[in-house]
CSV table of C-alpha atoms in Angstrom, one decimal:
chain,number,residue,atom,x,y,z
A,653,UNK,CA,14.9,69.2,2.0
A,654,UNK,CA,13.0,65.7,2.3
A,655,UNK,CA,16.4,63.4,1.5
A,656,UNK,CA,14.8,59.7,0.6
A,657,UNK,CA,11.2,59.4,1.2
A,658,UNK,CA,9.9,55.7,1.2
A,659,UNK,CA,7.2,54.0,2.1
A,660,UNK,CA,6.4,50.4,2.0
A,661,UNK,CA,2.7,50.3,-0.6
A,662,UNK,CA,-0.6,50.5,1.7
A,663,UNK,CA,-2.7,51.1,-0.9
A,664,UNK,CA,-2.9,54.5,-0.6
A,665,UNK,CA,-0.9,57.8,-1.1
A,666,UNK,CA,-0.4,59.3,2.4
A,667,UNK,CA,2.7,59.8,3.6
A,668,UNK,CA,3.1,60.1,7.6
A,669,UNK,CA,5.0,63.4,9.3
A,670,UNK,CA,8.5,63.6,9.0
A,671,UNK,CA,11.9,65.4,10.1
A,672,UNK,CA,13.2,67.8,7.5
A,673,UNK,CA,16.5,68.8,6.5
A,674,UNK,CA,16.3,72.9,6.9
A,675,UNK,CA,18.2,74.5,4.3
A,676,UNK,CA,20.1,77.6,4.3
A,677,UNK,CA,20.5,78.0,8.2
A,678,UNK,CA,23.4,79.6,9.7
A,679,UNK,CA,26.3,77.4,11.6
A,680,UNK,CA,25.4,77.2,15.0
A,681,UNK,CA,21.8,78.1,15.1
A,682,UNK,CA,19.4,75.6,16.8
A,683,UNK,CA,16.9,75.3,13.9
A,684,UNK,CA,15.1,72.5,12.8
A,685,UNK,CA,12.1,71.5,10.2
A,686,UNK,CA,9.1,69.4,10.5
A,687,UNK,CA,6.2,68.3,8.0
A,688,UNK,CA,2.8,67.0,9.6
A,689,UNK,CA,2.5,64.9,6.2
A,690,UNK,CA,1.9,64.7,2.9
A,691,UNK,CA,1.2,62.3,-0.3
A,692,UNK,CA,2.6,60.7,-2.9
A,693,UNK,CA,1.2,61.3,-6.6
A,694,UNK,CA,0.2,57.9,-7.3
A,695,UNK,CA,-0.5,55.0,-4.6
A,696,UNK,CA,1.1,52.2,-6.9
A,697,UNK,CA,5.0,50.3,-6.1
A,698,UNK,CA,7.5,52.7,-8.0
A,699,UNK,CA,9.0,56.0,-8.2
A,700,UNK,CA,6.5,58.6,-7.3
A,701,UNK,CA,6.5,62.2,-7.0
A,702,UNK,CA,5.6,63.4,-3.4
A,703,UNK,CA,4.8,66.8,-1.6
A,704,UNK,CA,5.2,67.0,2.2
A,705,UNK,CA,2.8,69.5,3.9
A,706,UNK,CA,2.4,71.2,7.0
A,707,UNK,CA,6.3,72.7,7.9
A,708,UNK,CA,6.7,73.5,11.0
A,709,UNK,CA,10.1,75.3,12.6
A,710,UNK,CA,11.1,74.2,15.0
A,711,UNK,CA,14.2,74.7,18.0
A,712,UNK,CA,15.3,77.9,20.3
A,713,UNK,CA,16.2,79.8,16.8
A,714,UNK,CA,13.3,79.4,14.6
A,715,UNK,CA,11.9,82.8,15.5
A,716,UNK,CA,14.4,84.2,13.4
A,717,UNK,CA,13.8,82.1,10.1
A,718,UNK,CA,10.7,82.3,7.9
A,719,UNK,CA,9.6,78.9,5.0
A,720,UNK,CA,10.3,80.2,1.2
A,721,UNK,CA,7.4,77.8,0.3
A,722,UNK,CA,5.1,75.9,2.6
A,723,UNK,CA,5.2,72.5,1.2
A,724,UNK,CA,8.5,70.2,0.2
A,725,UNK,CA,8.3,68.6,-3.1
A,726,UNK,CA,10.7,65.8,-4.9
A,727,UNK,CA,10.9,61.7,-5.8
A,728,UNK,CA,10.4,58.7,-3.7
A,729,UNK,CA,9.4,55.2,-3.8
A,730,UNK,CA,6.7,53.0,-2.8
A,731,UNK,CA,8.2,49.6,-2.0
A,732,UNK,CA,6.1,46.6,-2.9
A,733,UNK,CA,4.2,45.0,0.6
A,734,UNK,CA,5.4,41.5,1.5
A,735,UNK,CA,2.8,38.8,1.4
A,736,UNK,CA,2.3,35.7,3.3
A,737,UNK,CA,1.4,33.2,1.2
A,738,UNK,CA,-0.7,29.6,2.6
A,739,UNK,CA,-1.4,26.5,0.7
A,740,UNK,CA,-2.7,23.3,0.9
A,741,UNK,CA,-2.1,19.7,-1.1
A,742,UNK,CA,-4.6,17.2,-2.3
A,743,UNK,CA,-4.3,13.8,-1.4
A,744,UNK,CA,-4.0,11.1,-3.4
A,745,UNK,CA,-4.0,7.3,-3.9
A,746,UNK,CA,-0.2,5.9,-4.3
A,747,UNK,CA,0.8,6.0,-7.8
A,748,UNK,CA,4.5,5.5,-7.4
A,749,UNK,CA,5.6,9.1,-7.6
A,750,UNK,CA,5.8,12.1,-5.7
A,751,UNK,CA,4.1,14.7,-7.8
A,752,UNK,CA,1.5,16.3,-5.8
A,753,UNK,CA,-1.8,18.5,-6.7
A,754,UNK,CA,-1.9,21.9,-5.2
A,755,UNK,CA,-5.4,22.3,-3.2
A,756,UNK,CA,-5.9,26.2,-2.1
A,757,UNK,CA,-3.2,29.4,-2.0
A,758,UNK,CA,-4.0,32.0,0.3
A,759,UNK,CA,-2.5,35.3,0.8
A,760,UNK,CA,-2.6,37.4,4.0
A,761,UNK,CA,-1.8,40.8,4.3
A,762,UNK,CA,-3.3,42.0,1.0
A,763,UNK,CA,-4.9,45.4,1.0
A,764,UNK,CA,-8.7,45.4,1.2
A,765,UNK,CA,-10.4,46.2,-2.3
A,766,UNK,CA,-6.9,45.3,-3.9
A,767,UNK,CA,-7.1,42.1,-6.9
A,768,UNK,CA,-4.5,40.0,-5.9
A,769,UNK,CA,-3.8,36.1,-5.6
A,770,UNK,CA,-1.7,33.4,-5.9
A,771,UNK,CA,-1.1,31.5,-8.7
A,772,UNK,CA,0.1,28.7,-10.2
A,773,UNK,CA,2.9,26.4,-8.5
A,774,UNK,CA,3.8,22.7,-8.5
A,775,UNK,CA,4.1,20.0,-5.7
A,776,UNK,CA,5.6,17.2,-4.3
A,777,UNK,CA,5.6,14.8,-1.4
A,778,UNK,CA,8.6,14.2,0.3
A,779,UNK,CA,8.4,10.4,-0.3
A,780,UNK,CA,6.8,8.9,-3.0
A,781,UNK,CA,5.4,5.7,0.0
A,782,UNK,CA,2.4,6.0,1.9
A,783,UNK,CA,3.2,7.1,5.4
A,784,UNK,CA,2.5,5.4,8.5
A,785,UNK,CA,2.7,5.8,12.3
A,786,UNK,CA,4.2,3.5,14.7
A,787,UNK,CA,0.4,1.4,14.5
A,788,UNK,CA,1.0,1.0,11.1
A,789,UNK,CA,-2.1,3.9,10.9
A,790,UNK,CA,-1.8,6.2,7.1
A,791,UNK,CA,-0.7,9.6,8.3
A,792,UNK,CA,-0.5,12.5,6.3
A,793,UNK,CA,3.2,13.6,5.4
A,794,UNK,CA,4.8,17.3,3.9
A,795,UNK,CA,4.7,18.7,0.7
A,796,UNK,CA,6.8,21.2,-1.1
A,797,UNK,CA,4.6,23.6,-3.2
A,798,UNK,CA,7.2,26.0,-5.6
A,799,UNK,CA,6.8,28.1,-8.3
A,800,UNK,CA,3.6,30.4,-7.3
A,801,UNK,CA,3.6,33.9,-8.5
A,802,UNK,CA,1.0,36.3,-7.7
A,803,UNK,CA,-1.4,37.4,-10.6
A,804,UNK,CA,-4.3,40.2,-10.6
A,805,UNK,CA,-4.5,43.9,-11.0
A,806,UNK,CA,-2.2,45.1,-8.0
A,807,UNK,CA,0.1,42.5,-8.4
A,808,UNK,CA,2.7,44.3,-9.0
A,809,UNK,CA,2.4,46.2,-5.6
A,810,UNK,CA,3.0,42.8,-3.8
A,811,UNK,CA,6.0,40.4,-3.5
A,812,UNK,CA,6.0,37.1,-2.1
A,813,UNK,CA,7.8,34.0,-1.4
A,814,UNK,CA,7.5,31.6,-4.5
A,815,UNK,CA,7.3,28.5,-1.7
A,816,UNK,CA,5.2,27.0,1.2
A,817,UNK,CA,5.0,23.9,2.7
A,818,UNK,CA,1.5,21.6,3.2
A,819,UNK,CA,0.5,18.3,3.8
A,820,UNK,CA,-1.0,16.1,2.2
A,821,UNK,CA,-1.9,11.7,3.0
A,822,UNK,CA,-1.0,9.0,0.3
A,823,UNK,CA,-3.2,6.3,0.7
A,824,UNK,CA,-2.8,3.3,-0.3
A,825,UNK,CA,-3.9,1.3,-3.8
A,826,UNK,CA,-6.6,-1.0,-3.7
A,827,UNK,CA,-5.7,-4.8,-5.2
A,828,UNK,CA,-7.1,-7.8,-5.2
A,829,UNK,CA,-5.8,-11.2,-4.3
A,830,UNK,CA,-6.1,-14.7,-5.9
A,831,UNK,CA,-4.9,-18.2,-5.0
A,832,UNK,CA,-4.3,-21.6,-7.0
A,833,UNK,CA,-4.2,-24.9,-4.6
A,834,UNK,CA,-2.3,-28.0,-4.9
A,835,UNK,CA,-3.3,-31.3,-5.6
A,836,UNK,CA,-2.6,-34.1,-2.6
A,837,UNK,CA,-2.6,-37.6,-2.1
A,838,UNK,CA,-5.5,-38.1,0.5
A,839,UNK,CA,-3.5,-37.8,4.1
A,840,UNK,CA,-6.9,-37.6,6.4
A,841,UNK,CA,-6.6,-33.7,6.7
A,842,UNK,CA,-8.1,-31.0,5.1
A,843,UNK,CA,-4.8,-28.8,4.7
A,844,UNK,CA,-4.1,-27.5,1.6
A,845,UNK,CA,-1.3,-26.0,0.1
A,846,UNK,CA,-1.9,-22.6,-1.7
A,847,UNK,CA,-0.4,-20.0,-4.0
A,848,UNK,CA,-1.4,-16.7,-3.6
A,849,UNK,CA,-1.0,-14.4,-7.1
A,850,UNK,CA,-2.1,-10.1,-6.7
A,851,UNK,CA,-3.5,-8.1,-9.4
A,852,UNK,CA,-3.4,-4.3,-9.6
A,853,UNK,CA,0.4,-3.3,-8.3
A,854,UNK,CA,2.3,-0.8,-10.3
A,855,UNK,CA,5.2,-2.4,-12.5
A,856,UNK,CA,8.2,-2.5,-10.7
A,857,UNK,CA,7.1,-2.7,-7.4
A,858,UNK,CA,7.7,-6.1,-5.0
A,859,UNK,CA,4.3,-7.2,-3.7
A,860,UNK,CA,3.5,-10.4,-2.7
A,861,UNK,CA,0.4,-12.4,-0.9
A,862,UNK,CA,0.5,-15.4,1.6
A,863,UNK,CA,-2.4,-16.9,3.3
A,864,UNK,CA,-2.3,-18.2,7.0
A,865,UNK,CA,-4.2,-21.2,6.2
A,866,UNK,CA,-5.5,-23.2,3.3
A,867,UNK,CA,-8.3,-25.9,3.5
A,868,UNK,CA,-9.8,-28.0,1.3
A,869,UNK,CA,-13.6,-28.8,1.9
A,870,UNK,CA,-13.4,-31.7,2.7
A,871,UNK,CA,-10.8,-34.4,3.9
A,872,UNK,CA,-12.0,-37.1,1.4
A,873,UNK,CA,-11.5,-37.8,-2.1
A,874,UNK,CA,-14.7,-36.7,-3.8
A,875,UNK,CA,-16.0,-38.2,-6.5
A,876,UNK,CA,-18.9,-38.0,-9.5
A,877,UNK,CA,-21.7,-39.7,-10.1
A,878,UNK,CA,-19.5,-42.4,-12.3
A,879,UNK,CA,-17.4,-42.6,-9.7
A,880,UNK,CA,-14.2,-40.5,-11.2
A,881,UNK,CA,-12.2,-38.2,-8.9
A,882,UNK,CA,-12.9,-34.9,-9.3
A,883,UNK,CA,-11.4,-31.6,-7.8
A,884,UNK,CA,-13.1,-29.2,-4.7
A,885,UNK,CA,-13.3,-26.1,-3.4
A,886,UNK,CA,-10.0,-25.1,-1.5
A,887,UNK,CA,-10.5,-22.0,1.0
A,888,UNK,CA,-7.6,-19.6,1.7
A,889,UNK,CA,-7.6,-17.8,4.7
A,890,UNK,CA,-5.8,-14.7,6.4
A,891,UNK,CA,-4.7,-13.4,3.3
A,892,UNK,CA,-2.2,-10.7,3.6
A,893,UNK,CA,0.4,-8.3,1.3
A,894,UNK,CA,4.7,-9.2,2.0
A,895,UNK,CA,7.1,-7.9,0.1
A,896,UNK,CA,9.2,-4.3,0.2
A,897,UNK,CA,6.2,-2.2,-1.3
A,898,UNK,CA,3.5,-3.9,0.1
A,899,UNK,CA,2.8,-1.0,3.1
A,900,UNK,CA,1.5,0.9,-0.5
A,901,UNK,CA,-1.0,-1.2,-1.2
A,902,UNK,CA,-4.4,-2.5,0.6
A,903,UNK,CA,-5.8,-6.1,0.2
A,904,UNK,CA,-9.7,-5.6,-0.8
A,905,UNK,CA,-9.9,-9.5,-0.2
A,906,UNK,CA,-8.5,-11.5,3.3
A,907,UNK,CA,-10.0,-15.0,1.6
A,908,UNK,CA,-10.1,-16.5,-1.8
A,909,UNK,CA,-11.6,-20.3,-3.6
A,910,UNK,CA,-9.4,-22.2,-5.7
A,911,UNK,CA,-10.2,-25.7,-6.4
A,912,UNK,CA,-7.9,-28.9,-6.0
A,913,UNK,CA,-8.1,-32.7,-6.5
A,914,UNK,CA,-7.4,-34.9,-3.4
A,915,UNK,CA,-6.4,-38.0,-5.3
A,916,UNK,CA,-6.8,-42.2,-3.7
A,917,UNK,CA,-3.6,-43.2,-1.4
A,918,UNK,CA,-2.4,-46.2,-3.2
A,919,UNK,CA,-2.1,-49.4,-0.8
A,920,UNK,CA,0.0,-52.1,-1.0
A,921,UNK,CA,-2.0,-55.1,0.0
A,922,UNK,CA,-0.3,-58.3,1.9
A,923,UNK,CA,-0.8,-61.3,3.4
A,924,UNK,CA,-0.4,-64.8,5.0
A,925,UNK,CA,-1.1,-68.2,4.0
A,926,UNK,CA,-1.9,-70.9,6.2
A,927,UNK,CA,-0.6,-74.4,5.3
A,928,UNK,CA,-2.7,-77.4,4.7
A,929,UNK,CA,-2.9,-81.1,4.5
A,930,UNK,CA,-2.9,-82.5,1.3
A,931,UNK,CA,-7.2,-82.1,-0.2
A,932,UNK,CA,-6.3,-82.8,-4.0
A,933,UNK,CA,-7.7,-79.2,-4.2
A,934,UNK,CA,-5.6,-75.4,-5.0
A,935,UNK,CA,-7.2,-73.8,-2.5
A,936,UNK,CA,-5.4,-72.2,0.0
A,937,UNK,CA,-6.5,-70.1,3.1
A,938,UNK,CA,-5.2,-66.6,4.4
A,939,UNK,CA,-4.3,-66.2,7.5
A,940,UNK,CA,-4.3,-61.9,7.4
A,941,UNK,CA,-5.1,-59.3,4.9
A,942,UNK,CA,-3.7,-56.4,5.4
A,943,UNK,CA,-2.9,-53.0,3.2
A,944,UNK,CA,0.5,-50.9,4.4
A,945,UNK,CA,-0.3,-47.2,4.8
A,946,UNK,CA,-4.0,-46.7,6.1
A,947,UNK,CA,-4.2,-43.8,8.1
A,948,UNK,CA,-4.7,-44.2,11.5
A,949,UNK,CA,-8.3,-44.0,12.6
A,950,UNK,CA,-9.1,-45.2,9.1
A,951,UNK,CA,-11.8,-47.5,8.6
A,952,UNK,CA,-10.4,-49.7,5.6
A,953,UNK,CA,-10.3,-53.6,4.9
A,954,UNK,CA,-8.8,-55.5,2.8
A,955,UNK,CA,-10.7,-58.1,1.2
A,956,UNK,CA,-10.1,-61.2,-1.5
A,957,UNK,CA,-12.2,-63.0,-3.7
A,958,UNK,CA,-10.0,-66.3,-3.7
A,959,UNK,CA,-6.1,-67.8,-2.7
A,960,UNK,CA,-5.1,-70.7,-4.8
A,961,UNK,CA,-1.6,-73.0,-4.8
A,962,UNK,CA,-0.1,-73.0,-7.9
A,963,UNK,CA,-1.2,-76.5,-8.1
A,964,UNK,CA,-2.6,-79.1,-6.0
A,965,UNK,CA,-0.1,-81.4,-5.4
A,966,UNK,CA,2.7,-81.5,-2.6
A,967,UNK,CA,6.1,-79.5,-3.6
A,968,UNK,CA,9.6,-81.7,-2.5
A,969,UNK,CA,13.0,-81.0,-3.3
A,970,UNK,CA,15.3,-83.6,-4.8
A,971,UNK,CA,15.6,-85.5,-1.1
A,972,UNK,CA,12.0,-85.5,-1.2
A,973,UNK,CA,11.7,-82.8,1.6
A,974,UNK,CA,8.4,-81.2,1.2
A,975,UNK,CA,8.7,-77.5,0.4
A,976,UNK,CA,6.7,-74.2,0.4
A,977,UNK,CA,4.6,-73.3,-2.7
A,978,UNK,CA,3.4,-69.9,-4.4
A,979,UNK,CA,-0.5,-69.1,-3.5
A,980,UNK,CA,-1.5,-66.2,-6.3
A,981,UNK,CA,-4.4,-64.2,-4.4
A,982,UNK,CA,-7.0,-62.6,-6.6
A,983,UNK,CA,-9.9,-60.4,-6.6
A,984,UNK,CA,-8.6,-58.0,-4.1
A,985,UNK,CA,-10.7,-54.8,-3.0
A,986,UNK,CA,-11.0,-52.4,0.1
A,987,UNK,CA,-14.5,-52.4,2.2
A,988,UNK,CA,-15.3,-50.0,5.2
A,989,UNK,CA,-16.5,-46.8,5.5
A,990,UNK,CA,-13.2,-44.8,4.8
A,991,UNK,CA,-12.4,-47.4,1.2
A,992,UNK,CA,-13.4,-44.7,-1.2
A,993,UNK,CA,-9.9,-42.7,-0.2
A,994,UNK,CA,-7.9,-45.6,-1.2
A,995,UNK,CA,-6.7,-47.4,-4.3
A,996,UNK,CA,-5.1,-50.7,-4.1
A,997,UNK,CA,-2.0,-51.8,-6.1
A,998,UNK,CA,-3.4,-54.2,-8.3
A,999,UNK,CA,-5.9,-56.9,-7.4
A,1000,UNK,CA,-3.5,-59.8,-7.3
A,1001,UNK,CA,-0.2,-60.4,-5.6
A,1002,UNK,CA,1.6,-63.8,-4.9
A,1003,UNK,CA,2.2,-64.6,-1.5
């Protein structure tokens, strides 16, 4: 007798040679059976009839034994052929999730002519950021591909494991950076302070933009045709992403224009008055002119168009000690090549 004949499904019905089990020997004798091979009545995973040719006797007592049939015939299985299954992942730009496209399945080990693949299946990073190295570089990191099955017309003579790991690179999503500046009183720099706002980052996430430097065109107040104030370019620089989720994201712009007024510095003009004899005139002369706050380097003056007592008689007091008087100075204005950055404080004061 055969006992359990198996076979593990090689597309085709052989069976190899095998020790048999010789029945009806006597206790003692040195008797055994042999088959040279055989086949299987279909090739396909299952139960399967077989018949094992080619018996031979064999051992020091087979002279005296003789086969009631020359072939051995009963049911055995064909187990189904494990497969190795291969895949790969697409990549894809970060999206905030970790769901994953499957790219190819592979299978090794089918059977040549057989129809078999792989099918199916769902993926997933194992992190929903983009990866980078130690440089900061994207790298490409694993993902979990489930759920294949295999599909064609010898499926069914194949198993294989549902699961394989790939990878795969998240790279990052491309968003744009703008900036609105700040308005100054002129200070004799170009510095400008900026605001930096990013479009294109998924809801949720904490993205945020600085610039290294801001700079307004130029240091002066700049003016129209009339003479009005009027903003100018401001240029911020070195633009780059902060915040928790920013390694997701890359900047498509490192500089951005805004535009920004640099407004007069208001001075607060001053001066001194020299006394004078008695002239029967108001007229008074200053002694200095001068405007607190000009920056330094500045070329600004402070000019006047007249200084007058308040009368033009001599002031006493009630012991007929003569005393100081008001002088109102008018018509004040700023002269040099730097004026057009300032604004006085009125054009009078009363010194």
């Amino acid at each position: 007798s055969a006992g359990s004949v198996t076979k593990v499904y090689d597309g085709n019905t052989t069976l190899a040679g095998r020790a048999l089990t010789p029945d009806g020997s006597m206790s003692g004798d040195a008797i055994n059976v042999a088959s040279t091979g055989g086949s299987f009545a279909g090739k396909n995973v299952g139960s399967q009839g077989f018949t094992l040719t080619g018996l031979q006797l064999q051992g020091a007592d087979r002279a005296n034994y003789a086969f009631a049939s020359n072939s051995v015939t009963g049911t055995g299985t064909i187990t189904a052929k494990a497969l190795t299954l291969t895949a790969t992942a697409q990549d894809k730009v970060y999206d905030g999730g970790t769901a994953a496209s499957v790219g190819n399945l592979g299978l090794s080990g089918v059977v040549t002519g057989d129809v078999v693949t792989a099918a199916g299946g769902t993926a997933s990073f194992a992190d929903k950021n983009v990866a980078r190295d130690g440089n900061g570089q994207v790298t490409s990191q694993s993902v979990n591909i489930s759920g294949v099955s295999l599909a064609g017309a010898d499926a069914g003579n194949y198993t294989v494991s549902s699961s394989a790991a790939a990878s795969a690179t998240i790279s990052p999503l491309s968003v744009s950076a703008s900036v609105s500046a700040q308005d100054k009183v002129y200070d004799g720099t170009v510095q400008a302070q900026v605001t930096g706002r990013v479009s294109g980052t998924l809801a949720g996430d904490a993205v945020g933009v600085s610039a290294q430097t801001g700079a307004f065109a130029s240091k002066n107040v700049v003016r129209d045709a009339a003479g009005q104030v009027v903003s100018q370019a401001v240029t911020a620089s070195g633009l780059h992403l902060t915040g928790a989720d920013a390694g997701n994201y890359s900047l498509s712009n490192t500089t951005a224009v805004s535009a920004a007024v640099i407004t007069p510095k208001v001075l607060q003009a001053s001066g001194a008055v020299a006394d004078k004899v008695y002239d029967g005139s108001v007229q008074a002369s200053l002694t200095g002119l001068n405007g607190a706050g000009i920056v330094t380097g500045d070329a600004v003056t402070v000019q006047a168009s007249s200084a007058q007592f308040a009368d033009r008689n001599v002031s006493r007091d009630g012991a007929g000690s003569v005393l100081a008087k008001a002088v109102s100075v008018t018509g004040l204005s700023l002269s040099g090549a730097d004026a057009g950055n300032y604004a006085l404080m009125g054009s009078s004061f009363s010194a």
